[in-house]
Amino acid sequence: MAADHLAPGSDQTAQLSRTLGLFEITMVGLAAMIGAGVFVLTGIAAGVAGPALIMAFALNGVVTLLTGMVYAELGSAIPGAGGGYLWVRQGLPGGNAFMSGWMDWFAHAVAGSLYALGFGAYLGLMFEEFGIGRFGLSEDVFAKVAGVAVVLVFVYINFRGASETGAAGNLVTIGQNSIIGLFILSGLYAILMRPEGLSNFTPFAPAGMKGVLQAMGLTWIAFEGYEIIVQTGEEVKNPRRNIPRAIFLSLVVVVPTYILIGIVAIGAVQTGDPNVPSWQWLGQHAELGLARAAEQFMPLGSILLLFGGIFSTTSALNATTYSSTRVSFAMGRNRNLPDVFAAVHPRTRVPHMALFITAGLIISMVVGAPIEDVAAAASIMFLLLFLQVNLASITIRRKYGDKLAHGYVMPWFPWLPILAVCTQLLLAMSMFSFSPLAVYIAVGYLGLGAVLYYGYASRRERAAAATPVLMEERQALDAEAFSVLVPVANPATVDNLLGVARGLLQAQAGELRLLHVSTVPPQLPLSVGREFVLEARPVVDAAAARAQEMGMDPAVLLRVAHRPADAIADTVHETGANFVVMGWRGATRDPRTTIGSNIDMIVQKANTNVVVVRGDVQVPARRILIPVQHPQHGHLMAGLAAPMVEPEGGYIELMHVVRSGLSPQERAQRAAQLKESISAYDPAEQPEAGDAEARRRMRMRIRIYEGDDVVATIRRVSADFDLLIMGATQQGWLRRTVWGDTTSRVAALIECPLMLVNLRTGPLQFNISQFFEFFWETEGAETEGP
């Protein structure tokens, strides 16, 4: 089947072909894990941890298994190009998905540049062994030139398609594993023939647990290859069965292999100097430590290890090029990166533009990056990525668990992912003492990603997910102008809502915007909503005509959505509405929400002032009651109520309820706080207003009521008022629902007209609130109109 370049905004989705079986994807994982990491990093890690390198490998195996089970579960249930990025997108809120993909792409690309440079170093040493010159190039320059060349070779192989990629990877993986197997057998034989070599393991941990943790963090990049297995999700035959099997098969091979390599490297080496232990000798030879060790006990040791190093670096480069390309492809398809990343070649069905751009990133680091520190930064970001995936697995199981078909389900949930999160955070922190520069690089790259997300990707993401606008009259809407948005659904409540909107616009000049949302069943595409436009016009036209009679010139928008709250939130984001005025049908039947699911969702999704009207609200009103829980918030509610009261003879009462037995001094102090907070809105407090003028205009007064039952007190007092205005209490933003229990109980008991107000919060508090609310949401919850 031919593939097309998919245009941005197309209803189609770029698809990849399924050509990889269990053997191929297991080899992809082995190539990434038993690859350049073991050849390049073993000597360096031995110099850091000493013989406790064996413990570091074993503990890394345990930590890897914890996250490997998470990857097996999610990879079988939600297979797709992008892997961890895809799951974080489903399981964590806000910019977490972008940052996970951003880290994943960078980490694999950096790993690829490390493997390319490793290939160049081993190739240069091989030329030296065979007496071949480096064409007049220095050792470093030769390594870079050879590294760039091998990157281009594997770009071509990857461009040919997944089958060619897997076939090439299989050949080099089998070759390298054969050489590593011979290295292990030869080393074990050398230890048996020379038992005094066991003294090399004493002292076992010369640098203590600090050295073990540093070695674990440094070599973590060598354990993360199973993540590449799930990157093949869209190209695997029977992914529900094969992905978990490939992950566990690769781990069964890799972890024992690494432990045996550590035992052999430490135990079989003879340094010839009693003052230089074998682990220190390995550290001195750094990335060539294994090759130099093999010279001592392995037939054709250095030559075979050099071939092994070349095989390993090329196979790892192949796997990381494949993986980083798929991550950037997935980000382009989800509009987190420009659309060019989502292009699929019509013949090879490979995301070729993502491949070429990723290759450019790898080559740039091969040529100019301080690779050791950047590789350590890649390990940090792999750890942070897996940390996010573990957290996402908890949310995904809770929200979607019964809706997914799993090929594998991890045991002891959620304790295993929680344990994995703690250990990965510890390892990431340990890297600071090993390479502060790596931490700075990681933090800088994450900062760049945050700027890119909030300045570019989040807007594209929101635009792609926004509900479509089917009609917009009076097109020139100024997002910077003060505006009041009134969603129109029920003609019977239009006058009430427009009256409140008019009061707000009298207090501050601005625009009225009317919105009607046509809802479409979730099983149907939003495009069918165009059929509902003609049905909606009479309702919207009548509301617009009524607004004009009240002296307002409204802009009108028609949208379609599966949920009204989504359309209203999208409109707030796009138009910058300062207020949303809505009607309330009454108490909700859903125990998960307080006022109504749509209204709760709007407050959670859009950081604006939300006014909910219940009953026959007549604005301006003569007598307005405002319960105030916190005296310092009196000015906010007074400012909202000021344009709602009759200018002549009307008054606003701010009531504050105190517990029985409060001392007179404390009562007076709270009254003084309230009086000070509303002074800007009380004409009697303005020195330039004469007494006669102050008496003619509306007044504000403060009353302190005593009562142990706040709700009963408010209910009793409200019977003498024409309108009750209540604001959201501070008990709500960390709760599952938006408004607290006091507000909902008052709303359910009082009989007078009611306005509930949720005031805009600061950006930081709103983002934190959104983060916690994300974990309370349950997919598939029933919704009802406001």
Short mmCIF file of C-alpha atoms in Angstrom, two decimals, residues 295-658:
data_model
loop_
_atom_site.label_atom_id
_atom_site.label_comp_id
_atom_site.label_asym_id
_atom_site.label_seq_id
_atom_site.Cartn_x
_atom_site.Cartn_y
_atom_site.Cartn_z
CA GLU A 295 45.27 -8.81 25.24
CA GLN A 296 46.28 -10.64 28.44
CA PHE A 297 44.05 -13.72 28.43
CA MET A 298 42.00 -13.96 25.22
CA PRO A 299 43.22 -15.60 21.99
CA LEU A 300 43.80 -12.81 19.47
CA GLY A 301 42.48 -10.66 22.28
CA SER A 302 43.03 -7.10 21.17
CA ILE A 303 42.18 -7.87 17.55
CA LEU A 304 38.91 -9.64 18.42
CA LEU A 305 37.95 -7.00 20.98
CA LEU A 306 38.61 -4.31 18.42
CA PHE A 307 36.34 -6.12 16.00
CA GLY A 308 33.86 -6.47 18.85
CA GLY A 309 34.09 -2.78 19.60
CA ILE A 310 33.48 -1.94 15.97
CA PHE A 311 30.55 -4.36 15.80
CA SER A 312 29.08 -3.03 19.04
CA THR A 313 29.37 0.65 18.22
CA THR A 314 27.86 0.17 14.77
CA SER A 315 24.96 -1.94 16.06
CA ALA A 316 24.26 0.54 18.86
CA LEU A 317 24.47 3.44 16.43
CA ASN A 318 22.00 1.65 14.18
CA ALA A 319 19.55 1.13 17.06
CA THR A 320 19.79 4.65 18.47
CA THR A 321 19.45 6.24 15.03
CA TYR A 322 16.30 4.19 14.53
CA SER A 323 14.92 5.10 17.96
CA SER A 324 15.65 8.83 17.95
CA THR A 325 14.12 9.08 14.48
CA ARG A 326 10.90 7.41 15.67
CA VAL A 327 10.63 9.70 18.69
CA SER A 328 10.98 12.86 16.60
CA PHE A 329 8.52 11.39 14.06
CA ALA A 330 5.96 10.83 16.82
CA MET A 331 6.48 14.37 18.12
CA GLY A 332 5.99 15.79 14.64
CA ARG A 333 2.83 13.75 14.14
CA ASN A 334 1.47 15.08 17.43
CA ARG A 335 2.37 18.67 16.41
CA ASN A 336 4.97 19.06 19.16
CA LEU A 337 7.58 19.56 16.44
CA PRO A 338 7.13 21.04 12.95
CA ASP A 339 5.08 18.98 10.49
CA VAL A 340 8.16 18.08 8.44
CA PHE A 341 9.10 15.55 11.14
CA ALA A 342 5.88 13.61 10.43
CA ALA A 343 6.57 13.11 6.71
CA VAL A 344 6.69 9.45 5.60
CA HIS A 345 8.52 8.54 2.41
CA PRO A 346 6.06 7.17 -0.20
CA ARG A 347 8.32 4.27 -1.25
CA THR A 348 10.22 3.11 1.84
CA ARG A 349 7.50 4.14 4.35
CA VAL A 350 10.21 5.56 6.58
CA PRO A 351 9.95 8.94 8.37
CA HIS A 352 12.79 10.20 6.21
CA MET A 353 12.80 13.88 7.19
CA ALA A 354 12.93 12.99 10.89
CA LEU A 355 15.79 10.62 10.03
CA PHE A 356 17.79 13.28 8.15
CA ILE A 357 17.31 15.95 10.84
CA THR A 358 18.25 13.48 13.59
CA ALA A 359 21.35 12.48 11.62
CA GLY A 360 22.32 16.14 11.43
CA LEU A 361 21.97 16.40 15.22
CA ILE A 362 24.14 13.30 15.74
CA ILE A 363 26.82 14.49 13.30
CA SER A 364 26.96 17.95 14.87
CA MET A 365 27.73 16.40 18.25
CA VAL A 366 30.25 13.97 16.75
CA VAL A 367 32.13 16.94 15.31
CA GLY A 368 31.93 19.45 18.12
CA ALA A 369 30.53 18.17 21.44
CA PRO A 370 32.48 17.26 24.63
CA ILE A 371 31.13 13.76 24.31
CA GLU A 372 31.91 12.26 27.73
CA ASP A 373 29.98 14.91 29.66
CA VAL A 374 27.17 15.03 27.13
CA ALA A 375 26.88 11.23 27.31
CA ALA A 376 26.53 11.55 31.09
CA ALA A 377 23.81 14.14 30.48
CA ALA A 378 22.10 11.62 28.19
CA SER A 379 22.10 9.11 31.06
CA ILE A 380 20.49 11.71 33.31
CA MET A 381 17.75 12.33 30.77
CA PHE A 382 17.16 8.62 30.22
CA LEU A 383 16.68 8.32 33.98
CA LEU A 384 14.26 11.27 34.06
CA LEU A 385 12.38 9.86 31.06
CA PHE A 386 11.93 6.47 32.73
CA LEU A 387 10.87 8.25 35.90
CA GLN A 388 8.09 9.94 33.94
CA VAL A 389 7.05 6.66 32.33
CA ASN A 390 6.76 4.97 35.72
CA LEU A 391 4.54 7.79 36.98
CA ALA A 392 2.47 7.67 33.80
CA SER A 393 1.93 3.91 34.18
CA ILE A 394 0.14 4.51 37.48
CA THR A 395 -2.24 7.05 35.97
CA ILE A 396 -2.83 5.00 32.81
CA ARG A 397 -3.71 1.88 34.80
CA ARG A 398 -6.14 3.86 36.96
CA LYS A 399 -7.80 5.78 34.13
CA TYR A 400 -7.75 3.29 31.26
CA GLY A 401 -6.87 -0.08 32.77
CA ASP A 402 -10.17 -1.84 32.06
CA LYS A 403 -10.32 -0.38 28.53
CA LEU A 404 -6.93 -1.72 27.36
CA ALA A 405 -6.06 -5.19 26.10
CA HIS A 406 -2.80 -6.06 27.85
CA GLY A 407 -0.37 -8.70 26.72
CA TYR A 408 1.36 -8.45 30.11
CA VAL A 409 0.34 -6.95 33.47
CA MET A 410 3.02 -6.12 36.05
CA PRO A 411 2.60 -7.52 39.59
CA TRP A 412 2.60 -5.58 42.88
CA PHE A 413 1.13 -2.46 41.32
CA PRO A 414 1.72 0.44 42.04
CA TRP A 415 4.62 -0.31 44.39
CA LEU A 416 7.03 -1.45 41.67
CA PRO A 417 6.79 1.75 39.59
CA ILE A 418 7.01 3.85 42.78
CA LEU A 419 10.20 2.00 43.78
CA ALA A 420 11.58 2.53 40.27
CA VAL A 421 10.89 6.27 40.48
CA CYS A 422 12.79 6.57 43.78
CA THR A 423 15.84 4.65 42.54
CA GLN A 424 16.02 6.54 39.24
CA LEU A 425 15.83 9.88 41.02
CA LEU A 426 18.66 8.78 43.32
CA LEU A 427 20.84 7.76 40.36
CA ALA A 428 20.18 11.02 38.52
CA MET A 429 21.20 13.01 41.61
CA SER A 430 24.38 10.94 42.02
CA MET A 431 25.58 12.09 38.59
CA PHE A 432 26.17 15.62 39.86
CA SER A 433 29.18 14.54 41.90
CA PHE A 434 30.54 12.61 38.91
CA SER A 435 30.05 15.29 36.24
CA PRO A 436 28.63 18.67 37.26
CA LEU A 437 28.94 19.77 33.62
CA ALA A 438 26.63 16.93 32.59
CA VAL A 439 24.01 18.20 35.01
CA TYR A 440 24.38 21.74 33.67
CA ILE A 441 24.02 20.47 30.10
CA ALA A 442 20.91 18.50 31.04
CA VAL A 443 19.35 21.45 32.87
CA GLY A 444 20.17 23.78 29.97
CA TYR A 445 18.66 21.43 27.41
CA LEU A 446 15.54 20.98 29.55
CA GLY A 447 15.27 24.77 29.88
CA LEU A 448 15.50 25.11 26.10
CA GLY A 449 12.78 22.49 25.76
CA ALA A 450 10.52 24.38 28.18
CA VAL A 451 10.95 27.59 26.19
CA LEU A 452 10.20 25.75 22.94
CA TYR A 453 7.12 24.09 24.42
CA TYR A 454 5.50 27.17 25.90
CA GLY A 455 6.55 29.44 23.06
CA TYR A 456 5.73 27.15 20.13
CA ALA A 457 4.62 23.55 20.70
CA SER A 458 1.82 24.22 23.22
CA ARG A 459 0.15 26.66 20.81
CA ARG A 460 0.28 24.15 17.95
CA GLU A 461 -0.92 21.41 20.25
CA ARG A 462 -3.86 23.50 21.44
CA ALA A 463 -4.70 24.60 17.91
CA ALA A 464 -4.72 20.99 16.70
CA ALA A 465 -6.97 19.86 19.55
CA ALA A 466 -9.26 22.91 19.58
CA THR A 467 -12.92 22.45 18.72
CA PRO A 468 -13.73 23.89 15.29
CA VAL A 469 -15.39 27.28 14.88
CA LEU A 470 -18.18 26.89 12.33
CA MET A 471 -19.23 30.53 12.24
CA GLU A 472 -17.85 33.77 13.58
CA GLU A 473 -19.65 37.04 13.07
CA ARG A 474 -17.78 40.31 13.58
CA GLN A 475 -14.47 38.63 12.92
CA ALA A 476 -12.09 41.20 14.40
CA LEU A 477 -11.98 39.99 18.00
CA ASP A 478 -9.32 41.69 20.06
CA ALA A 479 -7.77 39.15 22.45
CA GLU A 480 -6.27 42.02 24.48
CA ALA A 481 -9.62 43.82 25.02
CA PHE A 482 -11.72 43.28 28.13
CA SER A 483 -14.48 40.83 27.22
CA VAL A 484 -17.31 38.80 28.71
CA LEU A 485 -18.14 35.42 27.17
CA VAL A 486 -21.72 34.15 27.50
CA PRO A 487 -22.38 30.57 26.36
CA VAL A 488 -25.97 30.45 25.08
CA ALA A 489 -27.93 27.20 25.28
CA ASN A 490 -31.26 27.78 27.04
CA PRO A 491 -33.39 30.72 25.78
CA ALA A 492 -35.14 30.88 29.16
CA THR A 493 -31.93 31.95 30.93
CA VAL A 494 -30.61 34.39 28.33
CA ASP A 495 -31.96 37.53 30.02
CA ASN A 496 -30.38 36.61 33.35
CA LEU A 497 -27.00 35.93 31.80
CA LEU A 498 -27.05 39.05 29.64
CA GLY A 499 -28.05 41.15 32.63
CA VAL A 500 -25.01 39.96 34.56
CA ALA A 501 -22.79 40.50 31.50
CA ARG A 502 -24.12 44.04 31.09
CA GLY A 503 -23.30 44.81 34.71
CA LEU A 504 -19.72 43.62 34.20
CA LEU A 505 -19.36 45.67 31.01
CA GLN A 506 -20.73 48.76 32.72
CA ALA A 507 -17.98 48.47 35.32
CA GLN A 508 -15.34 48.12 32.62
CA ALA A 509 -15.87 48.91 28.96
CA GLY A 510 -15.33 45.94 26.70
CA GLU A 511 -16.90 43.42 24.33
CA LEU A 512 -19.71 40.91 24.73
CA ARG A 513 -19.16 37.56 23.01
CA LEU A 514 -21.97 35.04 22.58
CA LEU A 515 -21.07 31.38 22.08
CA HIS A 516 -23.30 28.49 21.11
CA VAL A 517 -21.90 24.95 21.24
CA SER A 518 -23.43 22.16 19.17
CA THR A 519 -22.56 18.85 20.82
CA VAL A 520 -21.73 15.76 18.80
CA PRO A 521 -21.83 12.20 20.23
CA PRO A 522 -18.31 10.96 21.05
CA GLN A 523 -18.55 8.10 18.57
CA LEU A 524 -19.05 10.56 15.66
CA PRO A 525 -16.47 12.91 14.11
CA LEU A 526 -16.80 16.63 14.80
CA SER A 527 -17.22 17.28 11.09
CA VAL A 528 -20.86 16.14 11.30
CA GLY A 529 -21.54 19.12 13.58
CA ARG A 530 -21.81 21.38 10.54
CA GLU A 531 -25.26 19.93 10.04
CA PHE A 532 -26.39 21.53 13.31
CA VAL A 533 -25.56 25.12 12.37
CA LEU A 534 -29.01 25.89 10.96
CA GLU A 535 -30.65 24.49 14.10
CA ALA A 536 -28.52 26.70 16.33
CA ARG A 537 -29.02 29.98 14.47
CA PRO A 538 -32.47 30.89 15.89
CA VAL A 539 -31.22 30.53 19.46
CA VAL A 540 -28.10 32.61 18.81
CA ASP A 541 -29.93 35.24 16.76
CA ALA A 542 -32.52 35.72 19.50
CA ALA A 543 -29.78 36.13 22.13
CA ALA A 544 -27.92 38.62 19.94
CA ALA A 545 -31.10 40.64 19.37
CA ARG A 546 -31.81 40.71 23.10
CA ALA A 547 -28.24 41.87 23.81
CA GLN A 548 -28.65 44.72 21.32
CA GLU A 549 -31.89 45.77 23.06
CA MET A 550 -29.86 46.01 26.28
CA GLY A 551 -27.37 48.32 24.55
CA MET A 552 -24.62 45.79 23.78
CA ASP A 553 -23.16 44.89 20.37
CA PRO A 554 -22.20 41.21 20.62
CA ALA A 555 -19.80 39.08 18.59
CA VAL A 556 -21.24 35.64 17.83
CA LEU A 557 -19.41 32.31 17.56
CA LEU A 558 -20.69 28.82 16.77
CA ARG A 559 -18.57 25.78 17.65
CA VAL A 560 -18.97 22.01 17.63
CA ALA A 561 -17.53 19.73 20.30
CA HIS A 562 -18.01 16.40 21.98
CA ARG A 563 -18.20 18.25 25.32
CA PRO A 564 -19.40 21.84 25.76
CA ALA A 565 -16.66 22.51 28.30
CA ASP A 566 -13.95 21.89 25.70
CA ALA A 567 -15.45 24.43 23.29
CA ILE A 568 -15.86 27.05 26.03
CA ALA A 569 -12.29 26.53 27.29
CA ASP A 570 -10.96 26.75 23.72
CA THR A 571 -12.83 30.02 23.20
CA VAL A 572 -11.39 31.45 26.42
CA HIS A 573 -7.86 30.54 25.29
CA GLU A 574 -8.34 32.00 21.81
CA THR A 575 -10.20 35.20 22.70
CA GLY A 576 -8.71 35.95 26.12
CA ALA A 577 -12.14 36.30 27.74
CA ASN A 578 -11.95 37.95 31.16
CA PHE A 579 -15.30 36.59 32.37
CA VAL A 580 -17.45 33.60 31.48
CA VAL A 581 -21.09 33.96 32.55
CA MET A 582 -23.04 30.70 32.62
CA GLY A 583 -26.33 29.31 33.82
CA TRP A 584 -26.65 26.46 36.29
CA ARG A 585 -29.32 23.80 35.99
CA GLY A 586 -29.14 22.70 39.60
CA ALA A 587 -27.38 20.20 41.80
CA THR A 588 -25.32 17.60 39.97
CA ARG A 589 -26.09 13.90 40.11
CA ASP A 590 -22.44 13.02 39.65
CA PRO A 591 -20.74 12.48 43.05
CA ARG A 592 -17.38 13.42 41.52
CA THR A 593 -18.39 17.01 40.84
CA THR A 594 -19.85 19.76 42.98
CA ILE A 595 -21.65 22.20 40.70
CA GLY A 596 -21.77 20.42 37.36
CA SER A 597 -19.20 18.53 35.37
CA ASN A 598 -19.02 21.06 32.53
CA ILE A 599 -18.59 24.03 34.84
CA ASP A 600 -15.98 22.20 36.92
CA MET A 601 -14.10 21.32 33.74
CA ILE A 602 -14.16 24.92 32.50
CA VAL A 603 -12.69 26.20 35.75
CA GLN A 604 -9.99 23.52 35.59
CA LYS A 605 -9.09 24.12 31.93
CA ALA A 606 -9.40 27.91 31.57
CA ASN A 607 -7.85 30.40 33.98
CA THR A 608 -10.51 33.10 33.87
CA ASN A 609 -13.26 34.52 36.08
CA VAL A 610 -16.29 32.20 35.93
CA VAL A 611 -19.70 33.46 37.06
CA VAL A 612 -22.46 30.88 37.45
CA VAL A 613 -26.04 32.17 37.70
CA ARG A 614 -28.87 30.23 39.31
CA GLY A 615 -32.45 31.41 39.63
CA ASP A 616 -34.12 34.60 38.49
CA VAL A 617 -31.23 37.02 38.96
CA GLN A 618 -32.29 40.62 38.38
CA VAL A 619 -29.39 42.98 37.80
CA PRO A 620 -29.06 45.60 39.14
CA ALA A 621 -30.29 44.20 42.48
CA ARG A 622 -31.30 46.26 45.48
CA ARG A 623 -29.94 44.03 48.26
CA ILE A 624 -26.83 41.88 47.66
CA LEU A 625 -25.31 39.56 50.25
CA ILE A 626 -21.69 38.41 49.98
CA PRO A 627 -20.40 35.83 52.47
CA VAL A 628 -16.65 36.38 52.90
CA GLN A 629 -14.57 33.66 54.49
CA HIS A 630 -11.22 35.45 54.34
CA PRO A 631 -11.36 39.18 55.18
CA GLN A 632 -8.43 39.92 52.87
CA HIS A 633 -10.52 38.72 49.90
CA GLY A 634 -13.35 41.16 50.52
CA HIS A 635 -12.10 43.62 47.88
CA LEU A 636 -12.28 40.96 45.15
CA MET A 637 -15.93 40.17 45.80
CA ALA A 638 -16.80 43.82 46.40
CA GLY A 639 -15.30 44.77 43.05
CA LEU A 640 -17.41 42.13 41.31
CA ALA A 641 -20.63 43.12 43.09
CA ALA A 642 -20.28 46.90 42.75
CA PRO A 643 -21.75 47.13 39.21
CA MET A 644 -24.55 44.67 40.14
CA VAL A 645 -26.25 46.85 42.76
CA GLU A 646 -28.83 49.58 42.22
CA PRO A 647 -27.06 52.97 42.28
CA GLU A 648 -29.81 54.62 44.34
CA GLY A 649 -30.94 52.98 47.54
CA GLY A 650 -29.18 49.70 46.91
CA TYR A 651 -26.61 48.23 49.24
CA ILE A 652 -24.13 45.39 49.50
CA GLU A 653 -23.58 43.53 52.73
CA LEU A 654 -20.37 41.62 53.32
CA MET A 655 -21.04 39.05 56.01
CA HIS A 656 -18.34 37.25 57.90
CA VAL A 657 -19.24 34.34 60.19
CA VAL A 658 -17.18 33.77 63.32
#
